[in-house]
Short mmCIF file of C-alpha atoms in Angstrom, two decimals:
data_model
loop_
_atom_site.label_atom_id
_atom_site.label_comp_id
_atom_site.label_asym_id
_atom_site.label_seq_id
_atom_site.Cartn_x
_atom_site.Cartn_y
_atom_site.Cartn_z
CA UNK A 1 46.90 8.78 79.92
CA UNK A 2 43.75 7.77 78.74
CA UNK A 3 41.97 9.96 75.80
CA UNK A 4 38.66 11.81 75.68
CA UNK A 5 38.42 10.68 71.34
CA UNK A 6 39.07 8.06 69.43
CA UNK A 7 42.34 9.15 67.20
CA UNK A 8 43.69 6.96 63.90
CA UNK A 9 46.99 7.69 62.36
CA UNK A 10 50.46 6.34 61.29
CA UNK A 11 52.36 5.12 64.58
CA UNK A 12 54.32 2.49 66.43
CA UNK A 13 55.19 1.33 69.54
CA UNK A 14 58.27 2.53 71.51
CA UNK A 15 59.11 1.76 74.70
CA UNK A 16 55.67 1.13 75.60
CA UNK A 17 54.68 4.28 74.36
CA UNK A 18 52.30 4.64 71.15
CA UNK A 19 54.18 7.48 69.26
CA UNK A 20 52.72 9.01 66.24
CA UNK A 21 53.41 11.40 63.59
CA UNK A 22 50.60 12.26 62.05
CA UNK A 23 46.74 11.40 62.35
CA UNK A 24 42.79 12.26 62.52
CA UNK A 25 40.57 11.99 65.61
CA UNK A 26 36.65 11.39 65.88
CA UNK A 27 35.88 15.20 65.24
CA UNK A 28 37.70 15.32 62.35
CA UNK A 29 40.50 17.30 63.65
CA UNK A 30 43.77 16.45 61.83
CA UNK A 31 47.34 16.94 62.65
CA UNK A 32 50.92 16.14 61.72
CA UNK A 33 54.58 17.07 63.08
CA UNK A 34 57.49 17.87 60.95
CA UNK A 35 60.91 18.72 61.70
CA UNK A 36 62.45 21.45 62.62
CA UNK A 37 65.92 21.37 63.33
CA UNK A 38 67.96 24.39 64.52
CA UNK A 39 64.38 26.63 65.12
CA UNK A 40 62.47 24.72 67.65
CA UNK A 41 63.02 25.73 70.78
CA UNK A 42 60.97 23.99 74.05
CA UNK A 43 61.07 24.66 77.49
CA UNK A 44 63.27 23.57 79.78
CA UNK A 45 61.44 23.18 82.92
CA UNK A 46 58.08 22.01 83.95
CA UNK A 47 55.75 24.17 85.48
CA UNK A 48 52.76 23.07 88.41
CA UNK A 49 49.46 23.36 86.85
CA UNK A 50 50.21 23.04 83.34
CA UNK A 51 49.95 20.14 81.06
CA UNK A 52 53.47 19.58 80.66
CA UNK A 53 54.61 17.37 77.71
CA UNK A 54 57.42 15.89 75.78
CA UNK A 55 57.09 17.31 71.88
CA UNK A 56 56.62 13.59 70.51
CA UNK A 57 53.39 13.64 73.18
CA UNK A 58 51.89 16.65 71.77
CA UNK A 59 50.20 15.37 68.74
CA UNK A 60 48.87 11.82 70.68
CA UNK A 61 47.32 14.64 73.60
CA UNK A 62 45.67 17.09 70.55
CA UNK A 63 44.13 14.47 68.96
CA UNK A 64 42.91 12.81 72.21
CA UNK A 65 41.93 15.97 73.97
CA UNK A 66 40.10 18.64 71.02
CA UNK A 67 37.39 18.36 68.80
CA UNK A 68 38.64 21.48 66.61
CA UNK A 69 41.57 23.96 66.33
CA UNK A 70 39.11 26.20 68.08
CA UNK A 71 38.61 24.03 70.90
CA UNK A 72 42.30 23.40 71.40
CA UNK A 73 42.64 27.43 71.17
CA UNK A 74 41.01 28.07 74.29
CA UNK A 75 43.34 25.90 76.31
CA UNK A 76 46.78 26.29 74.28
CA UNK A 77 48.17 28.65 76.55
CA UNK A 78 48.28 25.79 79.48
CA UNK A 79 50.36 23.54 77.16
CA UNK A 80 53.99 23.37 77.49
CA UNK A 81 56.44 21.53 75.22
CA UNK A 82 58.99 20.29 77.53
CA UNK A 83 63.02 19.68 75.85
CA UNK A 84 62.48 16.01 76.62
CA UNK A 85 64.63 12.93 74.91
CA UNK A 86 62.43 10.71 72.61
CA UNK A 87 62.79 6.60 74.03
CA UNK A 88 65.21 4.36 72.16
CA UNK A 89 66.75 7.49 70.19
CA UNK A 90 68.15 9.21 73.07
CA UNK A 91 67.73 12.72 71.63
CA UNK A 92 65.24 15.48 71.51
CA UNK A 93 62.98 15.79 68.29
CA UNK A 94 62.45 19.53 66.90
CA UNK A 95 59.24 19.37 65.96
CA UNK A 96 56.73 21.63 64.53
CA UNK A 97 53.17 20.63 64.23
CA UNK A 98 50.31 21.42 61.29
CA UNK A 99 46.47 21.51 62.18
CA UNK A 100 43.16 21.14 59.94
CA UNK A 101 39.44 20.93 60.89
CA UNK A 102 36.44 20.35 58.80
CA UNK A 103 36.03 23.98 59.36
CA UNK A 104 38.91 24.16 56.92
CA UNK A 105 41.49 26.27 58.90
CA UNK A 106 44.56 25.48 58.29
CA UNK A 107 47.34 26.25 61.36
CA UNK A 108 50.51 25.81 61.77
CA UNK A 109 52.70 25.91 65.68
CA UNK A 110 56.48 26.65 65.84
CA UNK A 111 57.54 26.12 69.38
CA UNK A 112 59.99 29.08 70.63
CA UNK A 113 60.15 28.51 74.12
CA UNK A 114 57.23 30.26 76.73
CA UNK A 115 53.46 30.18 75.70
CA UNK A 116 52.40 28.28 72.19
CA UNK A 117 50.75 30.54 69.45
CA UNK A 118 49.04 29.66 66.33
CA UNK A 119 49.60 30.27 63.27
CA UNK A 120 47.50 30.89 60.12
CA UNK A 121 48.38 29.07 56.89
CA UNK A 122 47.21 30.86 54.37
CA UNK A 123 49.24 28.16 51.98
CA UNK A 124 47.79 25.26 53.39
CA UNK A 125 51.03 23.85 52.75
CA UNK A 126 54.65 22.68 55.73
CA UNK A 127 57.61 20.77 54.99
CA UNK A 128 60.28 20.67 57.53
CA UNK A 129 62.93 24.14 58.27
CA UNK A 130 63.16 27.18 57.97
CA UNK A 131 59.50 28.07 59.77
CA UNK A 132 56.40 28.82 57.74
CA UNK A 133 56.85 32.56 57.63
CA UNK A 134 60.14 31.91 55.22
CA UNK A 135 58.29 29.62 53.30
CA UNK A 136 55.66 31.95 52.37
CA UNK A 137 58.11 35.11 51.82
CA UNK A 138 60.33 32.50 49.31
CA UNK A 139 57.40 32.14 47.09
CA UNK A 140 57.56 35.48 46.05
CA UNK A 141 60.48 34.47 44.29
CA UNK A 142 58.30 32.27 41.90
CA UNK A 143 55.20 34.32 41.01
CA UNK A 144 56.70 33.95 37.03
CA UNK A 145 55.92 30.34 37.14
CA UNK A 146 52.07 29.03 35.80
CA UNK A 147 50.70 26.42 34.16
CA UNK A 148 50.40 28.01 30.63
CA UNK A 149 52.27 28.63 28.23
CA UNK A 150 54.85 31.81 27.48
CA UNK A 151 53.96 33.66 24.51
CA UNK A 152 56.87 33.50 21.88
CA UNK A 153 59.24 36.67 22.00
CA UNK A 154 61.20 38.41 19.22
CA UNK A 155 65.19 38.99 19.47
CA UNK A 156 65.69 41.20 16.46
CA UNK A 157 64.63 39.61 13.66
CA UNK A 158 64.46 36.14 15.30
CA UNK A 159 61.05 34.70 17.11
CA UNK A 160 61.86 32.37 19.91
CA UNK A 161 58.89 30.11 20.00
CA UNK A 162 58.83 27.37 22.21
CA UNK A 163 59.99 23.88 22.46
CA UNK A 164 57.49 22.00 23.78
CA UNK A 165 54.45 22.18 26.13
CA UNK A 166 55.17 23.50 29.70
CA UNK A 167 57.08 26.09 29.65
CA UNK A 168 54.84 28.19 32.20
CA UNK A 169 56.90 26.11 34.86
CA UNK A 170 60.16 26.86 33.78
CA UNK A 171 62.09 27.87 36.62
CA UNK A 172 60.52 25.39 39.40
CA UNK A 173 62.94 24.00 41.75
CA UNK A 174 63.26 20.30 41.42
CA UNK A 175 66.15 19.78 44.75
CA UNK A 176 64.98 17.99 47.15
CA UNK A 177 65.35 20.56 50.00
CA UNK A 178 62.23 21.83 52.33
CA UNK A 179 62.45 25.11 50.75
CA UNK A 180 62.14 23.55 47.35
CA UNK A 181 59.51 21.04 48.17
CA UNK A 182 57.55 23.83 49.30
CA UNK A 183 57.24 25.33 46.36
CA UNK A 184 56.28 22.53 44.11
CA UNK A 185 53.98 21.25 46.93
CA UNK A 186 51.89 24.84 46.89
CA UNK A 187 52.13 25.33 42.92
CA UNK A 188 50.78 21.78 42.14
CA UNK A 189 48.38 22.23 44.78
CA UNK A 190 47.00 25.29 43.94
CA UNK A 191 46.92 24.31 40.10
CA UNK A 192 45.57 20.84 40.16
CA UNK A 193 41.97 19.77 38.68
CA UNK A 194 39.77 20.70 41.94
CA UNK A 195 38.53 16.81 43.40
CA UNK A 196 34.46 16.18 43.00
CA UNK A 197 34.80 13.78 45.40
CA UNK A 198 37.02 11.81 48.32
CA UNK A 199 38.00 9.40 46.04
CA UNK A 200 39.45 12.38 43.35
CA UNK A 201 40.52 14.09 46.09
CA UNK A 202 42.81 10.90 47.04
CA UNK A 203 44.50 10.89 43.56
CA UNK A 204 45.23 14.41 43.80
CA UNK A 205 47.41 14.29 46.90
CA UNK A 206 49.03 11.49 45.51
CA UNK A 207 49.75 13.04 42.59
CA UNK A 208 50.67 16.12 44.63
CA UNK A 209 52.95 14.17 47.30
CA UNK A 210 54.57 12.32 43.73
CA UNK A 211 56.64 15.43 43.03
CA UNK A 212 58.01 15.81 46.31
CA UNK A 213 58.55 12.45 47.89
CA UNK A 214 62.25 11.04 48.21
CA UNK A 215 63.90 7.95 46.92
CA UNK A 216 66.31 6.29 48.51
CA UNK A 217 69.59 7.04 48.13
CA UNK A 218 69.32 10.54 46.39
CA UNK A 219 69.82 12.34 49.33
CA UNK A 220 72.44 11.07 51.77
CA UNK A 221 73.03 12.43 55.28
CA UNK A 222 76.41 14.04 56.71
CA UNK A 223 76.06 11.13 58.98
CA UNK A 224 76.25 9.04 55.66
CA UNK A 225 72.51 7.39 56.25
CA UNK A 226 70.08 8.22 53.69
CA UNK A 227 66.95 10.64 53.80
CA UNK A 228 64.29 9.37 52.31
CA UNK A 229 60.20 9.61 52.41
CA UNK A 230 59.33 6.26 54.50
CA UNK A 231 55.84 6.65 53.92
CA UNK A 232 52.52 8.84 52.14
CA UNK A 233 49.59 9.57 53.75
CA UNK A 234 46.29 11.20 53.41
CA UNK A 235 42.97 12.03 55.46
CA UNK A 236 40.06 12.96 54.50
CA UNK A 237 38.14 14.73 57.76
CA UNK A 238 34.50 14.10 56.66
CA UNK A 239 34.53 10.84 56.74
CA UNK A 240 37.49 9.77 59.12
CA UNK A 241 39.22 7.97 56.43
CA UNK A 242 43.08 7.40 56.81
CA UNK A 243 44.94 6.51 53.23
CA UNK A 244 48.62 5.09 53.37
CA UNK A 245 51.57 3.78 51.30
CA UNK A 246 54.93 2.94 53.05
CA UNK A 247 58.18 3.10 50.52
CA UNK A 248 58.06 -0.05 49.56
CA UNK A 249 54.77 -0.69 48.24
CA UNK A 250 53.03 2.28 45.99
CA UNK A 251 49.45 0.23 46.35
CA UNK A 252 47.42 2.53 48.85
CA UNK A 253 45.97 1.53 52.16
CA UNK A 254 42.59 2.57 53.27
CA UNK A 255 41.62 2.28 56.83
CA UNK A 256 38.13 4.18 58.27
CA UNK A 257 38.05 5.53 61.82
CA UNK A 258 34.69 4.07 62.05
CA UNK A 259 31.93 4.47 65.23
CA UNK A 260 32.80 0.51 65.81
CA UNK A 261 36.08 1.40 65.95
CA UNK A 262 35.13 4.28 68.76
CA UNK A 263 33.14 2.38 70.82
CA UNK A 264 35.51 -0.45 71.31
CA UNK A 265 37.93 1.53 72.82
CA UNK A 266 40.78 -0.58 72.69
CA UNK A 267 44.53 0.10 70.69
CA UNK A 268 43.99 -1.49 66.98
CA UNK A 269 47.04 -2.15 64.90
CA UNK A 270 46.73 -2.08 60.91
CA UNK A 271 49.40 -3.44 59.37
CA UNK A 272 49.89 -1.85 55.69
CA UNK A 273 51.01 -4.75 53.00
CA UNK A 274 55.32 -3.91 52.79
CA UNK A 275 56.00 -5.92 49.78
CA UNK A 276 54.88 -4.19 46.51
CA UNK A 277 51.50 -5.51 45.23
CA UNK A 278 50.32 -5.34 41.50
CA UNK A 279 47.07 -5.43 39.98
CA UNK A 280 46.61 -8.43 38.05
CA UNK A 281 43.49 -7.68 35.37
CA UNK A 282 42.05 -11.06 33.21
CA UNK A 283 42.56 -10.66 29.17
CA UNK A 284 39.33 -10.46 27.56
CA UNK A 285 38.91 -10.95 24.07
CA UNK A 286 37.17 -8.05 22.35
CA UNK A 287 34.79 -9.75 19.81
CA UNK A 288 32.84 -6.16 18.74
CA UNK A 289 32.41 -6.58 15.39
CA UNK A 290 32.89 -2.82 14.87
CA UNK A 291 36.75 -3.48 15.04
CA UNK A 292 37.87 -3.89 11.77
CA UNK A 293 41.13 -6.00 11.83
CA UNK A 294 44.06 -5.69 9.49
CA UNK A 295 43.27 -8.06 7.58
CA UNK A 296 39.39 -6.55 6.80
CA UNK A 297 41.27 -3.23 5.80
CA UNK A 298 43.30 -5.02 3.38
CA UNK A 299 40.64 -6.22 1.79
CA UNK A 300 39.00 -2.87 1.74
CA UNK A 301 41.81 -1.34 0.05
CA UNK A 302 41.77 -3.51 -2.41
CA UNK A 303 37.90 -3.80 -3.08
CA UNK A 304 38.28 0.20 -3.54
CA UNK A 305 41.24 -0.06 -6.29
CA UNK A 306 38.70 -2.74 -8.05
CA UNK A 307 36.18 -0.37 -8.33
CA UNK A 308 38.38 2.56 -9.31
CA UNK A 309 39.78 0.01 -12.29
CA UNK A 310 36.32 -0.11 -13.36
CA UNK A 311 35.40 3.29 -13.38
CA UNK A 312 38.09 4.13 -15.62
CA UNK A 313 37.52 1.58 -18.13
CA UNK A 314 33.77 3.07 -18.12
#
């Protein structure tokens, strides 16, 4: 398969295969998959005429294929997921996918089996099962929770006043389930500072993605393996830029789908640095003289206990 557009994302090789997750393409149409275990359903059989794929070949064909979620709209309905076993992991993936455009629509497919169908996110916001429509619904459950603070409430004669700041949030889940990473994920982005600019708007989905990410070894499989976030990403769709930190190093990588980078045409790898990185500022010495030092406050004190001395022998 060769593609139409220039695509950038977070992928890897398998099987001679170059399987992504998530990306952005030279339109600035974005996508990601998630799972979605016991919901997805794909179709069993290929049908003559359509363009039948494998679900871990959906997002590579998008991103290769459409310039927009509009585009891709007009020609969904000849796309067929196919229950197909991913290479080296001998299984099927259930997958459901996420779409944005510079447009800023935000959609969302859950394959059931038959024809594909978008659907509108009015959230702007997936994590992996149940399907977005539970999602939603569940966050009716947490309409009591806001950034500021609960007024203090009488019992009697007693006034309950609170403890400290942040009590507005009392009440949101911290597990580490989809359901509950949901939740946080729409609050915090509905609540935090709005970005000026990409590089704000960077630091805000990090911040965001910081309350639901997972640590190793927190969460640990029936299988007994552990479930954990192996990576963070972000796009920005204006300008084709692709931000990225794997687990083991929280220093971000930055890399630009560029029109170089389109014309060549050919597969580029990016390796993102795995072993943690640290800043590593030079001490200057501060030398204004407006700092007073200890010292020049000592003597202060004691040049104004002088003069008070003197003023009462006066």
């Amino acid at each position: 398969m060769t593609n139409k557009y220039a695509m950038l994302g977070t992928g890897r090789g398998i099987a001679g295969n170059y399987i992504f997750t998530d990306g952005i393409n030279e339109h600035g149409l974005a996508m990601a998959e998630l799972y979605l275990p016991g919901e997805a359903v794909y179709n069993k059989n290929e049908v003559k005429g359509k363009n039948n794929l494998a679900p871990w070949e959906f997002l590579n064909w998008v991103l290769g294929n459409y310039k927009s979620i509009a585009d891709l709209e007009k020609n969904l309905k000849n796309i067929r997921l196919i229950d197909t076993e991913i290479p080296i992991m001998n299984k099927s993936i259930p997958l459901h996918y996420i779409f944005a455009d510079i447009t800023g629509r935000v959609v969302v497919i859950e394959p059931s089996g038959g024809e594909l169908k978008f659907k509108e996110n009015p959230v702007g916001v997936m994590t992996n099962t149940p399907n977005l429509e539970w999602h939603t619904q569940n966050l009716r459950n947490y309409i009591h929770i806001q950034p500021k603070q609960f007024s203090p409430k009488k019992y009697g004669e007693f006034t309950a006043t609170p403890f400290s700041q942040a009590t507005g949030t009392t009440g949101l889940p911290g597990g580490f389930t989809p359901s509950n990473r949901f939740v946080r994920a729409a609050f915090f982005k509905e609540y935090i500072n709005k970005a000026k600019n990409e590089e704000e708007g960077v630091t805000n989905i990090w911040q965001i993605l910081s309350t639901v990410r997972i640590p190793k070894g927190v969460v640990i499989e029936d299988s007994e393996g552990e479930d954990y976030t192996e990576y963070l990403a972000g796009i920005c769709l204006e300008s084709r830029s692709f931000y990225f930190t794997p687990y083991e190093n929280n220093r971000i990588t930055k890399v630009r789908l560029t029109d170089e980078l389109i014309d060549d045409g050919n597969v580029v790898i990016f390796e993102a640095p795995r072993n943690q990185s640290y800043a590593s500022p030079e001490g200057i010495i501060d030398r204004n003289d407006t700092i007073t030092t200890i010292k020049e406050v000592i003597e202060l004190l004691d040049d104004v206990k002088t003069t008070k001395k003197r003023s009462n022998k006066r």
